Coordinates of C-alpha atoms in Angstrom, one line a residue:
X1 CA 0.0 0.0 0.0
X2 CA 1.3 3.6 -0.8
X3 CA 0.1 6.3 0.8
X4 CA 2.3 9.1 -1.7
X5 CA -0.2 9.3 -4.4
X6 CA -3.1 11.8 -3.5
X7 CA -6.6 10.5 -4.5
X8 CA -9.9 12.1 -4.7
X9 CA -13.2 10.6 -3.1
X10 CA -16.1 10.2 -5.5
X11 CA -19.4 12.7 -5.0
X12 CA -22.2 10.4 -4.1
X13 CA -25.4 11.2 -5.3
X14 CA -27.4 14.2 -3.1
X15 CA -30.0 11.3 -1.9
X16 CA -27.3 9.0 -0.7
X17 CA -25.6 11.9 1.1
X18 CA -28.7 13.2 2.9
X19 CA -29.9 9.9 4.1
X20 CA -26.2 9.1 5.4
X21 CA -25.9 12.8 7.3
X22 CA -29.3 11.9 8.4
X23 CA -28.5 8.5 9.6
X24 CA -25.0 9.8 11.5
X25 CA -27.3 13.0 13.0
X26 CA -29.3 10.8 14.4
X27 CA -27.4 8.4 16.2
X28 CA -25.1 11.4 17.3
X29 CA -28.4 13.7 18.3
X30 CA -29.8 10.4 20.4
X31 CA -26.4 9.8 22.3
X32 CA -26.5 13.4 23.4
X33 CA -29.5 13.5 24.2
X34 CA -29.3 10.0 26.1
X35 CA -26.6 11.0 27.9
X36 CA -28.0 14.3 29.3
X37 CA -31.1 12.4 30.0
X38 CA -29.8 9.5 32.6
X39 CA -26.0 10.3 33.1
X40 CA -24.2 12.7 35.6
X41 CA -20.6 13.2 36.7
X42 CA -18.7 11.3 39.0
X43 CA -14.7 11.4 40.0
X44 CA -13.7 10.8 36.6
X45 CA -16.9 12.5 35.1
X46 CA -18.7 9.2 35.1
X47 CA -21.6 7.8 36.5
X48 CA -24.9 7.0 36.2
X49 CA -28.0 8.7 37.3
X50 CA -29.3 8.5 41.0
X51 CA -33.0 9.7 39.7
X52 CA -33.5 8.5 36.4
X53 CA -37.0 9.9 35.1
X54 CA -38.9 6.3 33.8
X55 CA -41.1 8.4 31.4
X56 CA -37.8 9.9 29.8
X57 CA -36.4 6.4 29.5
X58 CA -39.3 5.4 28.1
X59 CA -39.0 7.8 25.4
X60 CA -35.6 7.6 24.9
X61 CA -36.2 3.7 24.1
X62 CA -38.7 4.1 21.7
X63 CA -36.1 6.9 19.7
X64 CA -33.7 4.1 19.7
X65 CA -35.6 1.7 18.5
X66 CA -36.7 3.9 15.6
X67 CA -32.8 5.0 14.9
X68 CA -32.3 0.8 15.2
X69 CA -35.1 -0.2 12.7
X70 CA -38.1 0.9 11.4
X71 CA -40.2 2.5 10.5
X72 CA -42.6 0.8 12.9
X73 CA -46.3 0.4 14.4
X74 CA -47.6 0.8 17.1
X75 CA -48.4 -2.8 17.8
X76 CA -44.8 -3.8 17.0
X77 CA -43.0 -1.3 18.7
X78 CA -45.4 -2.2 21.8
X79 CA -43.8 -5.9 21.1
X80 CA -39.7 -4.5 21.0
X81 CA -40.0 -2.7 23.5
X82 CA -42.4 -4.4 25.7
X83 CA -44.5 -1.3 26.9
X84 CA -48.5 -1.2 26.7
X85 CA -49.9 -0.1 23.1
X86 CA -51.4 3.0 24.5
X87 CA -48.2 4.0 26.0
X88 CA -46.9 3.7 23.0
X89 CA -49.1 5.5 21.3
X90 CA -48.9 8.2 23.5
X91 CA -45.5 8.7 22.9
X92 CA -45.4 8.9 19.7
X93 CA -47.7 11.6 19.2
X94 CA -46.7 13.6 21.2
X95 CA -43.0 12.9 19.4
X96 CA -44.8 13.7 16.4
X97 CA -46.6 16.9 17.5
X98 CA -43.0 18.5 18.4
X99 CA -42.0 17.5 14.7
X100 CA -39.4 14.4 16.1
X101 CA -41.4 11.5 14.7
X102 CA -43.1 11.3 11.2
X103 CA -46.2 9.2 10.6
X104 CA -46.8 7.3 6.8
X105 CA -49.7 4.9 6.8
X106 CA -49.9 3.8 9.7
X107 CA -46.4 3.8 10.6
X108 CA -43.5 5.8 12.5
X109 CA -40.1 7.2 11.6
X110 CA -37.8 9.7 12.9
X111 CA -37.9 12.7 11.5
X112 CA -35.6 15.1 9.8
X113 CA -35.9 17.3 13.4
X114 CA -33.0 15.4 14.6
X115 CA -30.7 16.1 11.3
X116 CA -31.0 19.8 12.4
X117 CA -30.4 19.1 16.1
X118 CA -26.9 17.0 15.7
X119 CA -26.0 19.5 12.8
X120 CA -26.4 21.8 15.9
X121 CA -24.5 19.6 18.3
X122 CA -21.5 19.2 16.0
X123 CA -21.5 22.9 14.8
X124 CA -21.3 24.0 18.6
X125 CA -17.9 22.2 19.0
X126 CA -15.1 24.4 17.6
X127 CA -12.9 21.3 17.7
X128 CA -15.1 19.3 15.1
X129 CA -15.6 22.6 12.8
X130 CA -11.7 23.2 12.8
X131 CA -11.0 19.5 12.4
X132 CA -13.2 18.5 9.6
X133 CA -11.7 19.5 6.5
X134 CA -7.9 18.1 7.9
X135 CA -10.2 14.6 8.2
X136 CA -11.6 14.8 4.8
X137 CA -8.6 15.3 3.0
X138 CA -6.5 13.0 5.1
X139 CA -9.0 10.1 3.7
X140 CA -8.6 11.7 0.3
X141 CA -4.8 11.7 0.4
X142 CA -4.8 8.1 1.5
X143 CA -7.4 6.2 0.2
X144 CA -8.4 5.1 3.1
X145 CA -11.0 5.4 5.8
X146 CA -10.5 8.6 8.5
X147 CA -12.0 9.0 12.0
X148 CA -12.7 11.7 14.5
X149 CA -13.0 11.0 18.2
X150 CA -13.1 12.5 21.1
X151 CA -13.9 11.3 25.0
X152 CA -16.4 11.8 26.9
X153 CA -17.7 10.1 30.6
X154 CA -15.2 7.6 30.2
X155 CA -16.2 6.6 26.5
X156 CA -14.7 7.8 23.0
X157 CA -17.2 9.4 20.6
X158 CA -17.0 9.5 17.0
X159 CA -17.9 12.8 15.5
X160 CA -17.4 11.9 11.8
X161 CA -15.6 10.1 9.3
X162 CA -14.4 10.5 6.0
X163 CA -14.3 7.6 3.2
X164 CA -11.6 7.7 1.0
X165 CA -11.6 5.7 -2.7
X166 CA -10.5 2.3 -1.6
X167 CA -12.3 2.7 2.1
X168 CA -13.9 -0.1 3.8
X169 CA -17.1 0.5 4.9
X170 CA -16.8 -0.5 8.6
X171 CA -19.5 -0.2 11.6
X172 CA -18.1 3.2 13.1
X173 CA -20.7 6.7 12.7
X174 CA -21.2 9.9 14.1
X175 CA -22.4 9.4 17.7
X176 CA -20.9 6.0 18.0
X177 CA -19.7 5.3 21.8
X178 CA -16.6 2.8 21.9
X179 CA -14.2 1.6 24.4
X180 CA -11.2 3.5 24.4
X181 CA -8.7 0.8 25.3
X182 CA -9.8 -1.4 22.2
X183 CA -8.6 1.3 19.2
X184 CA -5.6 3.5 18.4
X185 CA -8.3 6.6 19.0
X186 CA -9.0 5.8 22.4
X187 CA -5.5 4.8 23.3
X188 CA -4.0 7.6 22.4
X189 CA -6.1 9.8 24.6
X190 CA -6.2 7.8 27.2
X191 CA -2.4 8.1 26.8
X192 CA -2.3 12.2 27.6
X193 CA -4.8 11.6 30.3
X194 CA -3.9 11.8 33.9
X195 CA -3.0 8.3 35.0
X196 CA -6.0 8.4 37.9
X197 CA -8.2 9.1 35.2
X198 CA -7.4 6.1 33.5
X199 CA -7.8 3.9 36.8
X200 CA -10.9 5.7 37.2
X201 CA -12.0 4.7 33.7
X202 CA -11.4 1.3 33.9
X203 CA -13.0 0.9 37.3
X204 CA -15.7 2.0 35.7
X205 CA -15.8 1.1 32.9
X206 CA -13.6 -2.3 32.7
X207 CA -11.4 -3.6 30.1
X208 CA -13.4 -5.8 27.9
X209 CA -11.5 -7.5 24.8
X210 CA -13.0 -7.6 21.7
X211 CA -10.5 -9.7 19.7
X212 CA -7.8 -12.1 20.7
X213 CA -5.6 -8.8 20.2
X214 CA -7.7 -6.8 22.4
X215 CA -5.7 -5.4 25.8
X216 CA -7.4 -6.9 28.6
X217 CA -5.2 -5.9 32.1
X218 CA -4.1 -3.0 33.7
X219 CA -0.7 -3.9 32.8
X220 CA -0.9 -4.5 29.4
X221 CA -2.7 -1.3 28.6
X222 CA -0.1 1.0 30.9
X223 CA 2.8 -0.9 29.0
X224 CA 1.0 0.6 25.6
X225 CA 0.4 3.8 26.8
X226 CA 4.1 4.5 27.8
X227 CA 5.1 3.0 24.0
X228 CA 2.0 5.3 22.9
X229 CA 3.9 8.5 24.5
X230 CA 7.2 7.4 23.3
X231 CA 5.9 7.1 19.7
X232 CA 3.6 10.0 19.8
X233 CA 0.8 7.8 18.2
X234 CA -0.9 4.8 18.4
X235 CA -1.7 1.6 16.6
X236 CA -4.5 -0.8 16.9
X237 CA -3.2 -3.5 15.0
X238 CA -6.7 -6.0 14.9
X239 CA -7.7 -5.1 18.5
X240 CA -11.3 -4.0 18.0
X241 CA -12.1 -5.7 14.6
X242 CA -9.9 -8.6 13.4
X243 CA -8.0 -8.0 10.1
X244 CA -7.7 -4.1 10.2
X245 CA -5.0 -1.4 11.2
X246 CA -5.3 1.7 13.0
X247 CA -3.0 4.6 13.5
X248 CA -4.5 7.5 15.7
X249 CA -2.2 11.2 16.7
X250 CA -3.9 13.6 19.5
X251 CA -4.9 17.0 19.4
X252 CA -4.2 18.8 21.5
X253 CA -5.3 22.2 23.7
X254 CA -2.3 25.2 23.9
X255 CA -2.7 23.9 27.8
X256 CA -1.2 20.2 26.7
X257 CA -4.5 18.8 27.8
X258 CA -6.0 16.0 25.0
X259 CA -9.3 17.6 23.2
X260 CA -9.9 14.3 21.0
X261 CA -7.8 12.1 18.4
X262 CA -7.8 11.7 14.6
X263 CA -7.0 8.5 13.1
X264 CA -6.9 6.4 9.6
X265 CA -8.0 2.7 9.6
X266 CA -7.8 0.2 6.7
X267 CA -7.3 -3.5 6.0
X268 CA -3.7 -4.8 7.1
X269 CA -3.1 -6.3 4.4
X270 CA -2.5 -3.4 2.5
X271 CA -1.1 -2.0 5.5
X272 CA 2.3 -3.0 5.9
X273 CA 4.8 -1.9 8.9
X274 CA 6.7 0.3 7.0
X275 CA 3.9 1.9 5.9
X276 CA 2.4 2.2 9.0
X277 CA 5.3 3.8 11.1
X278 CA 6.4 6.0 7.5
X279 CA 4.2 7.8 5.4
X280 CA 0.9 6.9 7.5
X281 CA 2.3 8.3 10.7
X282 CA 3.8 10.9 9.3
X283 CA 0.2 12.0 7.5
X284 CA -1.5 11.5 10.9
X285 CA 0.6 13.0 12.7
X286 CA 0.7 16.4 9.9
X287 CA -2.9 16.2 10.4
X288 CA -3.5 16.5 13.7
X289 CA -0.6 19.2 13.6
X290 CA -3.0 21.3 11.1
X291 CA -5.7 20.9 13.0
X292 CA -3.9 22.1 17.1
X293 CA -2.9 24.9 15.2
X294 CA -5.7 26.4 14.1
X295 CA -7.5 25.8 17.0
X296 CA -4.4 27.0 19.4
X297 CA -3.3 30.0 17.5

């Protein structure tokens, strides 16, 4: 794999970009909005609520369920989500008088009220408009697939990502919450946070493995955080999906502290170690570079 020839990424179509914007809006509009709902800080700015409100919940579960499938009835979502029909009905309509849910023949769908909300969300965060263009053309320059991430309660977030020519299409989107010790996104942060942080973290929120790869101890993710610091980057060589490569660099505040991580991910077998410590880390790295400095100065 060479990552010297600069590529373009092809225009989709207007209907194929609207209904994927939509799709990542949403999923980034309901995290937000779950979070705020049922979550609250702790020591390490993690913890669940003491007073969760069940009506919220409620309606929260029935957005998901929507962003998960759909569109549905009232009678099948009453099924999914194992609430009474008239609850069910109840919220939707009052989902639907606030413009959030859409009704066609007898069935529901979100509605495009939640594209303009996590536009919103995203526009609000200087980080994400000051990074997005250095993302974009980082997956155009390589070809490959590039991420955005940042952390929050614990959790790294994905904010976008951008689809080079020869991209694979993987499972990440906007909104998408992730353990950070299982990627080169999440590591690397982890890596410029305060070391009680990261016990905090795990306590928290433990170290599950998702591959045979996957760290899975304390000391095996503090021995890859001091190579992480050394390097200035990190890899996630098949740790959260078997079979692909990641290398992640941190931004960073003027104050040294992490604000989130950009990264580039693609199959390992056109990934190859030179490449990945040579002209992909060096890319990363330039991007992330771009992006602390025009937020910083």
């Amino acid at each position: 794999m060479s990552f010297d020839k600069v590529t373009r990424t092809s225009r989709s179509s207007t209907d194929r970009f609207v209904e994927s914007e939509l799709v990542d809006s949403l999923k980034l509009t309901f995290c937000s909005l779950r979070q705020n709902a049922y979550q609250c800080a702790l020591t390490a700015d993690i913890m669940d609520a003491k007073h969760p409100v069940q009506t919220t919940e409620k309606t929260l579960a029935l957005i998901e369920q929507l962003i998960e499938g759909g569109p549905y009835g009232v009678t099948e979502l009453s099924h999914e989500l194992d609430m009474g029909k008239s609850a069910v009905h109840n919220h939707l309509t009052t989902l639907q008088s606030h413009g959030y849910v859409l009704k066609t023949d007898g069935e529901y769908q979100l509605g495009l009220k939640f594209l303009e909300i996590g536009g919103q969300i995203r526009k609000s965060m200087e980080f994400y408009e000051v990074a997005e263009p250095e993302v974009k053309a980082l997956a155009a320059e390589t070809g490959e697939l590039a991420n955005l991430l940042v952390e929050e309660q614990g959790m790294g977030v994905y904010l976008m990502r951008a689809k080079g020519d020869d991209a694979v299409d993987l499972d990440t989107y906007a909104g998408l919450r992730t353990n950070l010790h299982t990627t080169a996104l999440g590591k690397v942060i982890l890596a410029n946070l305060p070391k009680s942080r990261v016990e905090a973290i795990i306590d928290h929120r433990g170290l599950e493995t998702k591959t045979p790869k996957s760290v899975g101890t304390r000391d095996e993710l503090f021995d890859a955080l001091d190579d992480v610091r050394e390097r200035g980057y990190a890899i996630d060589d098949g740790e959260r999906l078997e079979g692909l490569r990641c290398l992640a660099a941190p931004v960073k505040a003027s104050s040294g502290a992490v604000l989130g991580a950009i990264s580039v991910s693609a199959p390992a077998s056109r990934v190859s170690d030179e490449d990945l410590h040579g002209n992909l880390s060096e890319r990363v790295l330039s991007a992330a570079n771009v992006v602390e400095l025009n937020i910083n100065y």
